[in-house]
mmCIF file of C-alpha atoms in Angstrom:
data_model
loop_
_atom_site.group_PDB
_atom_site.id
_atom_site.type_symbol
_atom_site.label_atom_id
_atom_site.label_comp_id
_atom_site.label_asym_id
_atom_site.label_seq_id
_atom_site.Cartn_x
_atom_site.Cartn_y
_atom_site.Cartn_z
ATOM 1 C CA MET Y 1 141.502 98.876 -194.755
ATOM 2 C CA THR Y 2 144.970 98.518 -193.223
ATOM 3 C CA ALA Y 3 146.315 95.357 -191.623
ATOM 4 C CA GLY Y 4 146.574 97.158 -188.301
ATOM 5 C CA THR Y 5 142.922 98.172 -188.452
ATOM 6 C CA THR Y 6 141.693 94.648 -189.264
ATOM 7 C CA LYS Y 7 143.829 93.242 -186.462
ATOM 8 C CA ASP Y 8 142.292 95.769 -184.079
ATOM 9 C CA ILE Y 9 138.798 94.741 -185.169
ATOM 10 C CA ALA Y 10 139.588 91.057 -184.649
ATOM 11 C CA ASN Y 11 141.061 91.830 -181.219
ATOM 12 C CA LYS Y 12 137.974 93.818 -180.231
ATOM 13 C CA LEU Y 13 135.748 90.926 -181.271
ATOM 14 C CA ALA Y 14 137.860 88.534 -179.200
ATOM 15 C CA ASP Y 15 137.754 90.892 -176.209
ATOM 16 C CA GLN Y 16 133.992 91.133 -176.494
ATOM 17 C CA VAL Y 17 133.712 87.342 -176.351
ATOM 18 C CA LYS Y 18 136.163 87.148 -173.424
ATOM 19 C CA ASN Y 19 134.076 89.641 -171.472
ATOM 20 C CA ALA Y 20 130.890 87.725 -172.202
ATOM 21 C CA TYR Y 21 132.595 84.480 -171.170
ATOM 22 C CA SER Y 22 133.668 86.053 -167.879
ATOM 23 C CA ASN Y 23 130.233 87.340 -166.939
ATOM 24 C CA GLY Y 24 128.141 84.666 -168.662
ATOM 25 C CA SER Y 25 126.221 87.046 -170.918
ATOM 26 C CA ILE Y 26 124.741 85.859 -174.213
ATOM 27 C CA LEU Y 27 126.098 87.024 -177.576
ATOM 28 C CA GLY Y 28 124.060 87.234 -180.759
ATOM 29 C CA ILE Y 29 126.503 86.927 -183.671
ATOM 30 C CA ARG Y 30 125.477 88.558 -186.901
ATOM 31 C CA GLY Y 31 126.822 89.683 -190.237
ATOM 32 C CA SER Y 32 124.709 91.943 -192.452
ATOM 33 C CA GLY Y 33 121.498 90.201 -191.377
ATOM 34 C CA THR Y 34 120.378 89.028 -194.825
ATOM 35 C CA LYS Y 35 119.872 85.484 -193.484
ATOM 36 C CA SER Y 36 118.719 86.293 -189.957
ATOM 37 C CA PHE Y 37 115.273 84.839 -190.782
ATOM 38 C CA LEU Y 38 116.823 81.355 -190.664
ATOM 39 C CA GLY Y 39 117.255 81.329 -186.891
ATOM 40 C CA ASN Y 40 114.729 80.594 -184.162
ATOM 41 C CA SER Y 41 112.843 83.805 -183.480
ATOM 42 C CA ASP Y 42 113.195 83.789 -179.688
ATOM 43 C CA LEU Y 43 116.997 84.142 -179.781
ATOM 44 C CA GLY Y 44 116.700 87.933 -179.730
ATOM 45 C CA GLN Y 45 114.721 87.813 -176.489
ATOM 46 C CA LYS Y 46 117.545 85.963 -174.756
ATOM 47 C CA THR Y 47 120.380 87.946 -176.281
ATOM 48 C CA ALA Y 48 121.945 90.543 -174.016
ATOM 49 C CA GLU Y 49 124.549 91.797 -176.461
ATOM 50 C CA SER Y 50 124.993 91.929 -180.228
ATOM 51 C CA ILE Y 51 128.321 91.254 -181.927
ATOM 52 C CA THR Y 52 128.850 91.913 -185.644
ATOM 53 C CA THR Y 53 131.568 91.059 -188.154
ATOM 54 C CA THR Y 54 130.611 93.514 -190.908
ATOM 55 C CA LYS Y 55 133.623 95.800 -190.290
ATOM 56 C CA HIS Y 56 136.064 92.898 -190.640
ATOM 57 C CA GLN Y 57 136.310 93.181 -194.434
ATOM 58 C CA GLY Y 58 138.666 92.561 -197.310
ATOM 59 C CA ILE Y 59 140.228 89.878 -199.482
ATOM 60 C CA VAL Y 60 143.366 88.694 -197.705
ATOM 61 C CA ASN Y 61 144.835 86.625 -200.524
ATOM 62 C CA TYR Y 62 143.761 85.494 -203.968
ATOM 63 C CA GLU Y 63 145.789 83.133 -206.124
ATOM 64 C CA PRO Y 64 143.899 82.594 -209.407
ATOM 65 C CA ASN Y 65 146.439 80.071 -210.655
ATOM 66 C CA GLU Y 66 146.028 78.044 -207.465
ATOM 67 C CA LEU Y 67 142.227 78.436 -207.417
ATOM 68 C CA VAL Y 68 142.325 79.648 -203.803
ATOM 69 C CA LEU Y 69 140.862 82.750 -202.185
ATOM 70 C CA THR Y 70 141.061 83.894 -198.552
ATOM 71 C CA ALA Y 71 138.802 86.689 -197.314
ATOM 72 C CA ARG Y 72 137.590 88.172 -194.050
ATOM 73 C CA SER Y 73 134.131 87.217 -192.866
ATOM 74 C CA GLY Y 74 132.611 90.687 -193.288
ATOM 75 C CA THR Y 75 133.576 90.918 -196.963
ATOM 76 C CA ARG Y 76 130.532 91.317 -199.175
ATOM 77 C CA LEU Y 77 129.702 88.221 -201.187
ATOM 78 C CA HIS Y 78 129.031 90.460 -204.198
ATOM 79 C CA ASP Y 79 132.581 91.888 -204.053
ATOM 80 C CA ILE Y 80 134.115 88.419 -203.891
ATOM 81 C CA GLN Y 81 132.078 87.219 -206.851
ATOM 82 C CA ASN Y 82 133.071 90.273 -208.904
ATOM 83 C CA THR Y 83 136.750 89.698 -208.092
ATOM 84 C CA LEU Y 84 136.504 86.066 -209.159
ATOM 85 C CA ALA Y 85 134.591 86.918 -212.339
ATOM 86 C CA GLY Y 86 137.419 89.247 -213.319
ATOM 87 C CA LYS Y 87 139.604 86.151 -213.572
ATOM 88 C CA ASN Y 88 136.865 83.983 -215.134
ATOM 89 C CA GLN Y 89 136.371 82.098 -211.890
ATOM 90 C CA MET Y 90 133.471 81.508 -209.496
ATOM 91 C CA LEU Y 91 132.258 80.137 -206.179
ATOM 92 C CA ALA Y 92 131.306 76.684 -207.385
ATOM 93 C CA PHE Y 93 128.507 76.140 -204.854
ATOM 94 C CA GLU Y 94 126.582 79.148 -206.275
ATOM 95 C CA PRO Y 95 125.419 80.562 -202.922
ATOM 96 C CA PRO Y 96 122.251 82.624 -202.559
ATOM 97 C CA ALA Y 97 122.784 86.113 -201.152
ATOM 98 C CA PHE Y 98 119.236 87.206 -200.234
ATOM 99 C CA GLY Y 99 120.464 90.800 -200.277
ATOM 100 C CA GLU Y 100 123.181 93.066 -201.664
ATOM 101 C CA GLN Y 101 124.921 93.305 -198.284
ATOM 102 C CA ALA Y 102 125.334 89.542 -197.808
ATOM 103 C CA THR Y 103 128.748 88.643 -196.388
ATOM 104 C CA LEU Y 104 131.050 85.689 -196.883
ATOM 105 C CA GLY Y 105 130.934 84.870 -193.176
ATOM 106 C CA GLY Y 106 127.159 84.649 -193.129
ATOM 107 C CA THR Y 107 127.191 82.594 -196.314
ATOM 108 C CA ILE Y 108 129.528 80.007 -194.798
ATOM 109 C CA ALA Y 109 127.895 80.084 -191.359
ATOM 110 C CA CYS Y 110 124.533 79.240 -192.939
ATOM 111 C CA ALA Y 111 126.031 76.790 -195.482
ATOM 112 C CA LEU Y 112 123.486 77.600 -198.155
ATOM 113 C CA SER Y 113 124.249 76.409 -201.680
ATOM 114 C CA GLY Y 114 122.486 77.174 -204.945
ATOM 115 C CA PRO Y 115 121.297 75.225 -208.006
ATOM 116 C CA ARG Y 116 124.814 74.005 -208.884
ATOM 117 C CA ARG Y 117 125.334 72.241 -205.556
ATOM 118 C CA PRO Y 118 124.615 68.550 -206.512
ATOM 119 C CA TYR Y 119 126.853 68.727 -209.561
ATOM 120 C CA THR Y 120 129.915 70.588 -208.256
ATOM 121 C CA GLY Y 121 129.624 70.298 -204.463
ATOM 122 C CA SER Y 122 128.315 72.150 -201.416
ATOM 123 C CA ALA Y 123 129.714 75.135 -199.529
ATOM 124 C CA ARG Y 124 131.292 72.742 -197.035
ATOM 125 C CA ASP Y 125 133.191 70.961 -199.814
ATOM 126 C CA TYR Y 126 135.071 74.146 -200.754
ATOM 127 C CA VAL Y 127 136.123 75.396 -197.329
ATOM 128 C CA LEU Y 128 139.880 74.861 -196.934
ATOM 129 C CA GLY Y 129 140.474 76.648 -193.646
ATOM 130 C CA VAL Y 130 139.061 79.085 -191.115
ATOM 131 C CA HIS Y 131 140.414 81.571 -188.585
ATOM 132 C CA MET Y 132 137.901 81.883 -185.753
ATOM 133 C CA ILE Y 133 137.173 82.974 -182.181
ATOM 134 C CA ASN Y 134 135.746 80.302 -179.880
ATOM 135 C CA GLY Y 135 133.400 80.764 -176.933
ATOM 136 C CA ARG Y 136 136.293 81.574 -174.593
ATOM 137 C CA GLY Y 137 137.510 84.427 -176.767
ATOM 138 C CA GLU Y 138 140.501 82.428 -178.031
ATOM 139 C CA THR Y 139 141.546 82.847 -181.681
ATOM 140 C CA MET Y 140 142.171 79.583 -183.501
ATOM 141 C CA ARG Y 141 143.156 78.468 -186.997
ATOM 142 C CA PHE Y 142 142.073 75.256 -188.670
ATOM 143 C CA GLY Y 143 142.923 73.877 -192.103
ATOM 144 C CA GLY Y 144 144.929 75.827 -194.637
ATOM 145 C CA GLN Y 145 144.921 76.988 -198.238
ATOM 146 C CA VAL Y 146 145.466 73.654 -199.963
ATOM 147 C CA MET Y 147 143.293 70.561 -200.081
ATOM 148 C CA LYS Y 148 146.033 68.284 -198.734
ATOM 149 C CA ASN Y 149 146.430 70.291 -195.535
ATOM 150 C CA VAL Y 150 144.313 68.061 -193.306
ATOM 151 C CA ALA Y 151 145.301 69.374 -189.874
ATOM 152 C CA GLY Y 152 141.975 70.408 -188.383
ATOM 153 C CA TYR Y 153 140.330 70.059 -191.798
ATOM 154 C CA ASP Y 154 137.120 68.599 -190.376
ATOM 155 C CA VAL Y 155 136.862 71.483 -187.914
ATOM 156 C CA SER Y 156 136.969 73.957 -190.803
ATOM 157 C CA ARG Y 157 134.037 72.182 -192.349
ATOM 158 C CA LEU Y 158 132.289 71.929 -188.988
ATOM 159 C CA MET Y 159 132.074 75.719 -188.853
ATOM 160 C CA THR Y 160 130.195 75.615 -192.166
ATOM 161 C CA GLY Y 161 126.529 75.557 -191.259
ATOM 162 C CA ALA Y 162 127.060 75.997 -187.511
ATOM 163 C CA MET Y 163 125.305 79.408 -187.649
ATOM 164 C CA GLY Y 164 127.708 80.947 -185.170
ATOM 165 C CA THR Y 165 127.009 78.434 -182.400
ATOM 166 C CA LEU Y 166 130.628 77.234 -182.280
ATOM 167 C CA GLY Y 167 132.517 80.462 -182.850
ATOM 168 C CA ILE Y 168 132.903 83.697 -184.762
ATOM 169 C CA ILE Y 169 134.472 83.220 -188.179
ATOM 170 C CA LEU Y 170 137.195 85.790 -188.891
ATOM 171 C CA ASP Y 171 138.783 84.594 -192.159
ATOM 172 C CA ILE Y 172 137.848 81.862 -194.616
ATOM 173 C CA SER Y 173 139.956 80.124 -197.271
ATOM 174 C CA LEU Y 174 138.031 78.676 -200.189
ATOM 175 C CA LYS Y 175 138.739 76.645 -203.274
ATOM 176 C CA VAL Y 176 137.251 78.293 -206.367
ATOM 177 C CA LEU Y 177 136.641 76.997 -209.900
ATOM 178 C CA PRO Y 178 136.860 78.354 -213.462
ATOM 179 C CA LEU Y 179 133.684 79.671 -215.048
ATOM 180 C CA PRO Y 180 132.204 77.277 -217.623
ATOM 181 C CA GLU Y 181 132.889 78.061 -221.260
ATOM 182 C CA VAL Y 182 129.215 77.826 -222.215
ATOM 183 C CA GLU Y 183 125.877 77.636 -220.372
ATOM 184 C CA MET Y 184 122.436 76.924 -221.839
ATOM 185 C CA THR Y 185 119.090 75.859 -220.368
ATOM 186 C CA LEU Y 186 116.526 73.456 -221.801
ATOM 187 C CA VAL Y 187 112.887 73.156 -220.740
ATOM 188 C CA GLN Y 188 110.538 70.177 -221.034
ATOM 189 C CA ASP Y 189 106.794 69.966 -220.272
ATOM 190 C CA LEU Y 190 106.355 66.930 -217.973
ATOM 191 C CA THR Y 191 104.126 65.553 -215.247
ATOM 192 C CA SER Y 192 105.735 65.346 -211.820
ATOM 193 C CA ILE Y 193 106.007 61.574 -212.070
ATOM 194 C CA ASP Y 194 107.736 61.787 -215.460
ATOM 195 C CA ALA Y 195 109.942 64.645 -214.217
ATOM 196 C CA ARG Y 196 111.126 62.512 -211.296
ATOM 197 C CA LYS Y 197 112.096 59.680 -213.644
ATOM 198 C CA ARG Y 198 113.745 62.127 -216.041
ATOM 199 C CA MET Y 199 115.823 63.778 -213.306
ATOM 200 C CA VAL Y 200 117.163 60.461 -212.024
ATOM 201 C CA ASP Y 201 117.978 59.342 -215.558
ATOM 202 C CA LEU Y 202 119.695 62.590 -216.548
ATOM 203 C CA VAL Y 203 121.942 62.759 -213.478
ATOM 204 C CA SER Y 204 123.374 59.330 -214.233
ATOM 205 C CA LYS Y 205 124.066 60.004 -217.915
ATOM 206 C CA TYR Y 206 124.996 63.604 -218.703
ATOM 207 C CA SER Y 207 127.952 65.257 -216.985
ATOM 208 C CA PRO Y 208 127.422 68.765 -218.469
ATOM 209 C CA ILE Y 209 124.300 69.215 -216.278
ATOM 210 C CA SER Y 210 124.826 71.968 -213.698
ATOM 211 C CA ALA Y 211 121.256 72.539 -212.462
ATOM 212 C CA MET Y 212 117.737 71.121 -212.659
ATOM 213 C CA SER Y 213 114.491 72.563 -211.373
ATOM 214 C CA TYR Y 214 110.899 71.394 -211.697
ATOM 215 C CA VAL Y 215 108.147 73.960 -211.199
ATOM 216 C CA GLY Y 216 104.728 74.494 -212.763
ATOM 217 C CA HIS Y 217 104.858 71.246 -214.791
ATOM 218 C CA PHE Y 218 108.100 72.287 -216.468
ATOM 219 C CA LEU Y 219 111.519 70.734 -215.978
ATOM 220 C CA TYR Y 220 114.426 73.158 -216.487
ATOM 221 C CA ILE Y 221 117.848 71.668 -217.240
ATOM 222 C CA ARG Y 222 120.982 73.817 -217.269
ATOM 223 C CA LEU Y 223 124.045 72.587 -219.139
ATOM 224 C CA SER Y 224 127.534 73.989 -218.458
ATOM 225 C CA GLY Y 225 130.941 73.189 -219.882
ATOM 226 C CA PRO Y 226 132.866 73.101 -223.159
ATOM 227 C CA GLN Y 227 130.853 74.033 -226.260
ATOM 228 C CA SER Y 228 131.242 70.552 -227.746
ATOM 229 C CA ALA Y 229 129.942 68.790 -224.617
ATOM 230 C CA VAL Y 230 126.969 71.137 -224.225
ATOM 231 C CA THR Y 231 126.013 70.851 -227.893
ATOM 232 C CA ALA Y 232 126.157 67.043 -227.753
ATOM 233 C CA ALA Y 233 124.040 66.959 -224.569
ATOM 234 C CA ILE Y 234 121.385 69.243 -226.075
ATOM 235 C CA LYS Y 235 120.920 66.847 -228.997
ATOM 236 C CA LYS Y 236 120.514 63.851 -226.679
ATOM 237 C CA ILE Y 237 118.324 65.467 -224.012
ATOM 238 C CA GLY Y 238 115.997 67.489 -226.219
ATOM 239 C CA GLY Y 239 113.589 70.235 -225.245
ATOM 240 C CA GLU Y 240 113.315 73.941 -225.960
ATOM 241 C CA THR Y 241 116.165 76.368 -225.275
ATOM 242 C CA ILE Y 242 115.067 79.293 -223.099
ATOM 243 C CA LEU Y 243 116.279 82.850 -223.505
ATOM 244 C CA ASN Y 244 117.612 84.908 -220.577
ATOM 245 C CA HIS Y 245 118.237 81.716 -218.650
ATOM 246 C CA GLU Y 246 120.612 83.561 -216.306
ATOM 247 C CA THR Y 247 117.610 85.484 -214.955
ATOM 248 C CA PHE Y 248 115.658 82.275 -214.387
ATOM 249 C CA TRP Y 249 118.409 80.678 -212.294
ATOM 250 C CA HIS Y 250 119.073 83.929 -210.440
ATOM 251 C CA ASP Y 251 115.406 84.061 -209.456
ATOM 252 C CA ILE Y 252 115.450 80.431 -208.311
ATOM 253 C CA ARG Y 253 118.638 80.941 -206.286
ATOM 254 C CA GLU Y 254 117.531 84.218 -204.689
ATOM 255 C CA GLN Y 255 113.922 83.056 -204.198
ATOM 256 C CA GLN Y 256 112.523 85.747 -206.469
ATOM 257 C CA HIS Y 257 110.679 83.285 -208.716
ATOM 258 C CA PRO Y 258 106.848 83.672 -208.497
ATOM 259 C CA PHE Y 259 106.649 80.347 -206.630
ATOM 260 C CA PHE Y 260 108.259 81.976 -203.594
ATOM 261 C CA LYS Y 261 105.680 84.805 -203.381
ATOM 262 C CA SER Y 262 103.138 82.735 -201.430
ATOM 263 C CA ASP Y 263 102.007 83.900 -197.988
ATOM 264 C CA LYS Y 264 102.133 80.299 -196.741
ATOM 265 C CA PRO Y 265 105.153 79.104 -194.732
ATOM 266 C CA LEU Y 266 108.061 77.997 -196.922
ATOM 267 C CA TRP Y 267 109.632 74.674 -195.982
ATOM 268 C CA ARG Y 268 112.856 73.158 -197.244
ATOM 269 C CA LEU Y 269 112.837 69.358 -197.461
ATOM 270 C CA SER Y 270 116.158 67.570 -197.867
ATOM 271 C CA LEU Y 271 115.504 64.138 -199.367
ATOM 272 C CA PRO Y 272 117.202 61.224 -201.117
ATOM 273 C CA VAL Y 273 117.355 61.856 -204.863
ATOM 274 C CA ALA Y 274 115.041 58.964 -205.751
ATOM 275 C CA SER Y 275 112.433 59.756 -203.062
ATOM 276 C CA ASP Y 276 108.719 59.903 -203.907
ATOM 277 C CA TRP Y 277 108.494 63.702 -203.938
ATOM 278 C CA PRO Y 278 105.646 63.840 -206.516
ATOM 279 C CA GLY Y 279 103.202 62.881 -203.723
ATOM 280 C CA ILE Y 280 104.193 65.698 -201.366
ATOM 281 C CA GLU Y 281 101.836 68.337 -202.756
ATOM 282 C CA GLU Y 282 98.750 66.184 -202.179
ATOM 283 C CA LYS Y 283 99.752 64.725 -198.813
ATOM 284 C CA LEU Y 284 100.867 68.046 -197.333
ATOM 285 C CA ASN Y 285 98.301 70.252 -199.076
ATOM 286 C CA GLY Y 286 100.836 72.552 -200.710
ATOM 287 C CA ASP Y 287 102.839 73.490 -203.782
ATOM 288 C CA CYS Y 288 106.385 72.373 -204.566
ATOM 289 C CA LEU Y 289 109.437 73.566 -206.456
ATOM 290 C CA VAL Y 290 111.990 70.785 -206.836
ATOM 291 C CA GLU Y 291 115.766 71.146 -207.214
ATOM 292 C CA TRP Y 292 118.920 69.064 -207.028
ATOM 293 C CA GLY Y 293 117.469 66.109 -208.942
ATOM 294 C CA GLY Y 294 114.803 65.713 -206.267
ATOM 295 C CA ALA Y 295 117.129 66.069 -203.274
ATOM 296 C CA GLN Y 296 115.810 69.537 -202.364
ATOM 297 C CA VAL Y 297 112.103 70.263 -202.335
ATOM 298 C CA TRP Y 298 110.705 73.688 -201.521
ATOM 299 C CA LEU Y 299 107.222 73.281 -200.058
ATOM 300 C CA SER Y 300 104.713 76.097 -199.613
ATOM 301 C CA SER Y 301 102.211 74.729 -197.110
ATOM 302 C CA GLY Y 302 100.207 75.716 -194.048
ATOM 303 C CA GLU Y 303 100.199 72.187 -192.604
ATOM 304 C CA ALA Y 304 101.290 71.652 -189.007
ATOM 305 C CA PRO Y 305 105.077 71.359 -188.535
ATOM 306 C CA GLU Y 306 104.706 67.947 -186.901
ATOM 307 C CA LYS Y 307 102.981 66.574 -190.000
ATOM 308 C CA ILE Y 308 105.651 67.982 -192.318
ATOM 309 C CA PHE Y 309 108.490 66.674 -190.132
ATOM 310 C CA ALA Y 310 106.865 63.224 -190.039
ATOM 311 C CA HIS Y 311 106.336 63.035 -193.803
ATOM 312 C CA ALA Y 312 109.910 64.128 -194.537
ATOM 313 C CA ASP Y 313 111.077 61.379 -192.196
ATOM 314 C CA THR Y 314 109.027 58.728 -194.013
ATOM 315 C CA LEU Y 315 110.755 59.793 -197.250
ATOM 316 C CA GLY Y 316 114.169 59.283 -195.673
ATOM 317 C CA GLY Y 317 114.955 62.967 -195.185
ATOM 318 C CA HIS Y 318 114.247 65.937 -192.949
ATOM 319 C CA ALA Y 319 112.487 69.288 -193.107
ATOM 320 C CA ARG Y 320 113.209 72.832 -192.008
ATOM 321 C CA LEU Y 321 110.968 75.859 -191.795
ATOM 322 C CA PHE Y 322 112.768 78.318 -194.061
ATOM 323 C CA ARG Y 323 110.523 81.382 -194.067
ATOM 324 C CA SER Y 324 107.254 82.236 -192.366
ATOM 325 C CA LEU Y 325 105.133 85.273 -191.590
ATOM 326 C CA ASN Y 326 104.346 83.575 -188.280
ATOM 327 C CA ASP Y 327 107.192 83.291 -185.759
ATOM 328 C CA GLY Y 328 105.274 81.097 -183.338
ATOM 329 C CA PHE Y 329 106.264 77.730 -184.778
ATOM 330 C CA GLY Y 330 108.697 76.645 -182.052
ATOM 331 C CA TYR Y 331 111.088 74.291 -183.815
ATOM 332 C CA ARG Y 332 112.285 75.476 -187.228
ATOM 333 C CA CYS Y 333 114.600 72.492 -187.710
ATOM 334 C CA GLN Y 334 113.394 68.913 -187.527
ATOM 335 C CA PRO Y 335 114.008 67.634 -183.965
ATOM 336 C CA LEU Y 336 117.145 65.536 -183.660
ATOM 337 C CA ALA Y 337 117.271 61.946 -182.473
ATOM 338 C CA PRO Y 338 118.515 61.777 -178.847
ATOM 339 C CA ALA Y 339 121.916 60.322 -179.753
ATOM 340 C CA LEU Y 340 122.537 62.947 -182.448
ATOM 341 C CA LEU Y 341 121.369 65.751 -180.157
ATOM 342 C CA ASN Y 342 123.822 64.506 -177.526
ATOM 343 C CA TRP Y 343 126.682 64.804 -180.045
ATOM 344 C CA HIS Y 344 125.617 68.355 -180.874
ATOM 345 C CA LYS Y 345 125.709 69.238 -177.190
ATOM 346 C CA LYS Y 346 129.181 67.721 -176.755
ATOM 347 C CA ILE Y 347 130.600 69.584 -179.760
ATOM 348 C CA LYS Y 348 128.985 72.817 -178.582
ATOM 349 C CA HIS Y 349 130.544 72.384 -175.136
ATOM 350 C CA VAL Y 350 134.035 71.926 -176.591
ATOM 351 C CA PHE Y 351 133.918 75.181 -178.547
ATOM 352 C CA ASP Y 352 131.536 77.175 -176.350
ATOM 353 C CA PRO Y 353 131.574 75.699 -172.815
ATOM 354 C CA LYS Y 354 129.270 78.326 -171.288
ATOM 355 C CA GLY Y 355 126.830 78.311 -174.207
ATOM 356 C CA ILE Y 356 127.075 82.057 -174.865
ATOM 357 C CA LEU Y 357 127.241 82.027 -178.692
ATOM 358 C CA ASN Y 358 123.887 82.119 -180.516
ATOM 359 C CA PRO Y 359 122.189 79.682 -178.100
ATOM 360 C CA GLY Y 360 119.052 78.087 -179.466
ATOM 361 C CA ILE Y 361 119.375 79.574 -182.934
ATOM 362 C CA MET Y 362 119.184 76.110 -184.541
ATOM 363 C CA TYR Y 363 118.038 73.741 -181.796
ATOM 364 C CA LYS Y 364 116.631 75.061 -178.557
ATOM 365 C CA GLU Y 365 118.606 72.535 -176.516
ATOM 366 C CA VAL Y 366 121.978 73.706 -177.913
#
């Protein structure tokens, strides 16, 4: 794709937003649609016009020696990962794709991170800069291609997880990391109470850990790094080494593990690491898969949303309806406190004063 063509696409996107701003029509921003299930289901009923970034593709710049990559929002996540792998590098936050056509823009807009997230950082931690279109149709740049470029740095991160409510991402600059020399996974048969204690203990002692997951009474521990460090950690931690561990973590990340096959609604609970997650299954009448040392709990449960929101709050966290066969739940995200909701509204107004970009996709008031 030529530079002239990509510039034309960006200009057309900006013109589309300008027209919507002028006449007050609503825009539904979308990439390939692999993560469209995350938004409130009634957005489509209010959306008068669709706007997509999938044609805005290509890697703009990649400097392996500098560990920096810049790509357009419509670039397939799979293509970026293959390019990085060719230089023995990776996206450190290990994002789920949920489909072969997943794009970089959708990945950053949804801010989803995979099993490696607690040990190397989240998607937001690796965003260096963005080129975007705001709700007036104005193109803006924030951040840069180096960590010490702090002009607008927080705004770059603000776009991560905004789900298109603040603007359309055109280009994204990311910090990348080298692939680990060695990776192995251990498994231990533990009760949930013992697994909780083990997770907290392991995080504080063993730096080679790059993922942990507890499901079906088994705790899985992935180790990544130099051969010497991984070998030493295996001797101290103990447990059985599993074969084809790449498949296991792929299935956890992409929600293809048997746990995720339930017909019950799937909830994502974000909790403090040391929270009492072993009691969730009984109190919320469901099944759990635990990640991130206890900080992320996947709950399969048919309990009322209000009960799940309330229990997550008592544990010091919050809940979000991730997937459901029933779209009539109303709120998918835990309702915000009034003061926090007010800040969301103020930020939304700055970037999208007429509220035309993905209104209500996260919170119905924004």
